[in-house]
CSV table of C-alpha atoms and ligand atoms in Angstrom, one decimal:
chain,number,residue,atom,x,y,z
A,214,MET,CA,111.0,79.5,93.5
A,215,SER,CA,112.8,82.0,95.6
A,216,VAL,CA,114.4,85.1,94.3
A,217,ARG,CA,117.9,85.6,95.6
A,218,ILE,CA,120.5,88.4,95.6
A,219,GLY,CA,122.2,88.5,92.3
A,220,ASP,CA,119.3,87.1,90.3
A,221,ILE,CA,117.6,89.1,87.6
A,222,ALA,CA,114.3,90.3,89.0
A,223,PRO,CA,111.5,88.3,87.3
A,224,ASP,CA,109.6,90.3,84.8
A,225,PHE,CA,105.7,90.3,84.9
A,226,GLU,CA,102.6,92.0,83.7
A,227,GLN,CA,100.0,92.8,86.2
A,228,GLU,CA,97.2,95.4,86.9
A,229,SER,CA,97.9,98.2,89.3
A,230,THR,CA,96.3,101.4,90.6
A,231,GLU,CA,98.2,103.1,87.8
A,232,GLY,CA,97.1,100.8,85.0
A,233,LYS,CA,98.8,97.7,83.6
A,234,ILE,CA,102.4,97.4,84.7
A,235,ARG,CA,105.0,95.7,82.5
A,236,PHE,CA,107.6,95.5,85.2
A,237,HIS,CA,110.9,95.7,83.4
A,238,GLU,CA,109.6,98.4,81.1
A,239,TRP,CA,108.1,100.3,84.0
A,240,ALA,CA,111.4,100.1,86.0
A,241,GLY,CA,113.4,101.5,83.0
A,242,GLY,CA,116.9,102.5,84.1
A,243,SER,CA,115.9,103.2,87.7
A,244,TRP,CA,116.5,101.5,91.0
A,245,VAL,CA,113.3,99.8,92.3
A,246,VAL,CA,111.8,98.9,95.7
A,247,LEU,CA,109.2,96.2,95.2
A,248,PHE,CA,107.4,95.4,98.4
A,249,SER,CA,104.4,93.2,99.3
A,250,HIS,CA,101.9,93.6,102.1
A,251,PRO,CA,99.5,90.9,103.3
A,252,LYS,CA,96.1,92.5,102.8
A,253,ASN,CA,94.2,95.7,102.2
A,254,PHE,CA,92.2,97.3,105.0
A,255,THR,CA,94.6,96.0,107.7
A,256,PRO,CA,96.2,98.3,110.3
A,257,VAL,CA,99.9,97.7,109.9
A,258,CYS,CA,99.7,97.8,106.1
A,259,THR,CA,97.8,101.1,106.3
A,260,THR,CA,100.6,102.7,108.3
A,261,GLU,CA,103.3,101.2,106.0
A,262,LEU,CA,101.8,102.6,102.9
A,263,GLY,CA,101.4,106.0,104.5
A,264,ALA,CA,105.1,105.9,105.6
A,265,VAL,CA,106.3,105.1,102.1
A,266,ALA,CA,104.1,107.8,100.6
A,267,LYS,CA,105.7,110.4,103.0
A,268,LEU,CA,109.2,109.2,102.0
A,269,LYS,CA,108.5,109.5,98.2
A,270,SER,CA,110.8,112.5,97.8
A,271,GLU,CA,113.6,110.6,99.5
A,272,PHE,CA,113.2,107.7,97.1
A,273,ASP,CA,113.1,110.1,94.1
A,274,LYS,CA,116.3,111.8,95.3
A,275,ARG,CA,118.1,108.4,95.0
A,276,GLY,CA,116.6,107.6,91.6
A,277,VAL,CA,114.4,104.9,93.1
A,278,LYS,CA,110.9,103.9,91.9
A,279,VAL,CA,108.6,102.3,94.6
A,280,ILE,CA,105.9,99.8,93.9
A,281,GLY,CA,103.7,97.9,96.4
A,282,LEU,CA,101.7,94.7,95.9
A,283,SER,CA,98.9,92.9,97.5
A,284,VAL,CA,96.6,90.1,96.4
A,285,ASP,CA,93.5,92.2,96.7
A,286,GLU,CA,91.4,93.5,93.9
A,287,LEU,CA,91.9,96.8,92.2
A,288,GLY,CA,88.6,98.5,93.2
A,289,ASN,CA,89.4,97.6,96.7
A,290,HIS,CA,92.9,99.2,96.4
A,291,ASP,CA,91.3,102.5,95.4
A,292,LYS,CA,88.9,102.6,98.4
A,293,TRP,CA,91.8,101.7,100.7
A,294,ALA,CA,93.9,104.5,99.2
A,295,ALA,CA,91.3,107.0,100.5
A,296,ASP,CA,91.6,105.5,104.0
A,297,ILE,CA,95.4,105.8,103.9
A,298,GLU,CA,95.1,109.5,103.0
A,299,GLU,CA,92.6,110.1,105.7
A,300,THR,CA,94.4,108.3,108.5
A,301,GLN,CA,98.1,108.7,107.6
A,302,GLY,CA,97.9,112.2,106.1
A,303,ALA,CA,99.6,111.1,102.9
A,304,LYS,CA,98.2,110.4,99.5
A,305,LEU,CA,99.3,107.2,97.8
A,306,ASN,CA,101.9,108.4,95.2
A,307,PHE,CA,103.2,105.1,93.8
A,308,PRO,CA,101.5,102.1,92.1
A,309,LEU,CA,100.0,99.2,94.0
A,310,ILE,CA,99.9,96.0,92.1
A,311,ALA,CA,96.6,94.0,92.4
A,312,ASP,CA,98.0,90.5,92.2
A,313,THR,CA,94.6,88.7,92.4
A,314,ASP,CA,95.9,85.6,90.5
A,315,ARG,CA,99.0,85.6,92.7
A,316,SER,CA,101.2,85.3,89.6
A,317,VAL,CA,103.7,87.9,90.8
A,318,SER,CA,103.6,86.7,94.4
A,319,ASP,CA,104.4,83.2,93.2
A,320,LYS,CA,107.3,84.3,91.0
A,321,TYR,CA,108.8,86.3,93.9
A,322,ASP,CA,107.9,83.6,96.6
A,323,MET,CA,105.9,86.1,98.6
A,324,ILE,CA,103.5,83.6,99.9
A,325,HIS,CA,105.0,81.4,102.7
A,326,PRO,CA,102.3,78.7,103.2
A,327,ASN,CA,103.4,77.9,106.8
A,328,ALA,CA,102.7,81.5,107.7
A,329,SER,CA,99.6,81.9,105.6
A,330,ASP,CA,98.2,80.0,102.5
A,331,THR,CA,96.5,83.1,101.1
A,332,LEU,CA,98.3,86.3,102.2
A,333,THR,CA,101.7,87.5,101.2
A,334,VAL,CA,104.4,88.0,103.9
A,335,ARG,CA,106.1,91.4,104.0
A,336,SER,CA,108.7,91.0,101.3
A,337,VAL,CA,111.1,93.7,100.1
A,338,PHE,CA,113.2,93.5,97.0
A,339,ILE,CA,115.7,96.2,96.0
A,340,ILE,CA,116.5,96.0,92.3
A,341,ASP,CA,119.3,97.9,90.6
A,342,PRO,CA,119.1,99.6,87.2
A,343,ASN,CA,120.4,96.4,85.5
A,344,LYS,CA,117.3,94.6,87.0
A,345,LYS,CA,119.5,92.7,89.4
A,346,VAL,CA,118.2,91.9,92.8
A,347,ARG,CA,120.5,93.5,95.3
A,348,LEU,CA,118.7,93.0,98.6
A,349,THR,CA,115.8,90.9,99.9
A,350,LEU,CA,114.0,91.2,103.3
A,351,THR,CA,111.1,89.2,104.7
A,352,TYR,CA,109.1,90.4,107.6
A,353,PRO,CA,106.1,88.7,109.2
A,354,ALA,CA,102.6,90.1,108.9
A,355,ALA,CA,102.4,91.6,112.4
A,356,THR,CA,105.6,93.6,112.2
A,357,GLY,CA,105.7,96.8,110.2
A,358,ARG,CA,108.9,97.6,108.3
A,359,ASN,CA,111.3,100.5,108.9
A,360,PHE,CA,111.4,102.3,105.6
A,361,GLU,CA,114.2,104.6,106.8
A,362,GLU,CA,116.3,101.4,106.9
A,363,ILE,CA,115.4,100.6,103.3
A,364,LEU,CA,116.7,104.1,102.3
A,365,ARG,CA,119.8,103.5,104.4
A,366,THR,CA,120.5,100.3,102.5
A,367,ILE,CA,120.0,102.0,99.2
A,368,ASP,CA,122.5,104.6,100.2
A,369,SER,CA,125.0,101.8,101.1
A,370,LEU,CA,124.4,100.0,97.8
A,371,GLN,CA,124.8,103.1,95.7
A,372,LEU,CA,128.0,104.1,97.6
A,373,THR,CA,129.6,100.7,97.5
A,374,ASP,CA,128.8,100.3,93.8
A,375,LYS,CA,130.7,103.6,93.1
A,376,TYR,CA,133.7,103.2,95.5
A,377,SER,CA,135.8,100.2,96.7
A,378,VAL,CA,134.2,100.4,100.2
A,379,ALA,CA,131.8,98.6,102.5
A,380,THR,CA,129.6,100.2,105.2
A,381,PRO,CA,129.9,99.1,108.8
A,382,ALA,CA,127.1,98.2,111.2
A,383,ASP,CA,124.5,101.0,111.7
A,384,TRP,CA,126.3,103.2,109.1
A,385,GLU,CA,124.5,106.4,108.1
A,386,GLN,CA,125.1,108.6,105.1
A,387,GLY,CA,128.3,110.8,105.7
A,388,GLU,CA,129.9,108.5,108.3
A,389,ASP,CA,133.2,106.7,108.0
A,390,VAL,CA,133.3,103.6,105.8
A,391,ILE,CA,135.5,100.5,105.5
A,392,ILE,CA,138.0,100.0,102.7
A,393,ALA,CA,137.1,96.8,100.8
A,394,PRO,CA,139.3,93.9,101.8
A,395,SER,CA,140.1,93.3,98.1
A,396,VAL,CA,142.0,96.7,97.9
A,397,SER,CA,145.7,96.4,98.8
A,398,ASP,CA,147.3,99.1,100.9
A,399,GLU,CA,149.2,100.1,97.8
A,400,ALA,CA,146.0,100.6,95.8
A,401,ALA,CA,144.3,102.2,98.8
A,402,LYS,CA,146.9,105.0,98.7
A,403,GLU,CA,145.6,106.1,95.3
A,404,LYS,CA,141.9,105.5,96.0
A,405,PHE,CA,141.9,107.2,99.4
A,406,PRO,CA,144.5,110.0,99.3
A,407,ASN,CA,143.3,111.4,102.6
A,408,GLY,CA,144.4,108.2,104.3
A,409,TRP,CA,142.8,105.7,106.6
A,410,LYS,CA,143.1,104.1,110.1
A,411,THR,CA,144.2,100.5,110.3
A,412,LEU,CA,142.4,99.0,113.3
A,413,LYS,CA,143.4,95.5,112.1
A,414,PRO,CA,145.0,94.6,108.7
A,415,TYR,CA,141.5,93.5,107.6
A,416,LEU,CA,139.7,96.5,109.2
A,417,ARG,CA,140.7,99.8,107.6
A,418,VAL,CA,138.5,102.8,108.2
A,419,THR,CA,138.4,105.9,106.0
A,420,GLU,CA,136.1,108.9,105.5
A,421,GLN,CA,133.2,108.4,103.2
A,422,PRO,CA,134.4,109.2,99.6
A,423,GLY,CA,132.5,111.7,97.6
A,424,LYS,CA,130.6,113.3,100.5
B,1949,BEZ,C1,98.2,94.3,109.3
B,1949,BEZ,O1,98.5,94.8,108.3
B,1949,BEZ,O2,97.8,94.9,110.3
B,1949,BEZ,C2,98.1,92.8,109.3
B,1949,BEZ,C3,97.9,92.1,108.2
B,1949,BEZ,C4,97.8,90.7,108.2
B,1949,BEZ,C5,98.0,90.0,109.5
B,1949,BEZ,C6,98.2,90.8,110.6
B,1949,BEZ,C7,98.3,92.2,110.6
């Protein structure tokens, strides 16, 4: 079964490098990034886990917990963590789920049999503090993900939850945003007292609120 935007993220219990994880309990009231990687001791995965470890403080700043998953065994995860530290210059600082029975991978539809029967694809789920799935991404095995982009989407989600705005293509924190189409010009006068530019009646641009 696939997990879609707006669904409640399936709960699970599974072993990890930081002990048994009861997912919903572990997530608590935080945002979560849950991401899978196909296999331990593979080159792209090694660089990805190093990249996430280096960005840990950026995830912390946004109130986001990060958790990785592969179908490999726990002992194997520990040995690989040493390789990640040696080659990427960053120590693993978040849990890695050892999904040996594939129960989590199945719940989250992380195995795409026409790509591989045994390995997970590179899935990403961003989950909000109400356990709702807010973003899903699927990358193929040979393409490493851009985790700065994951941070950017979290910035957009957190901003658009707070204000009646949407973020345009390639938006970065601090740049102008779009007034949500559901907001009338009348209501916009109150919400955006500094004004906005109307490029088209459906495309109104204003400075990022709360920056
Ligand atoms: C990698 O992480 O390098 C990788 C994993 C599975 C297939 C291809 C590449």
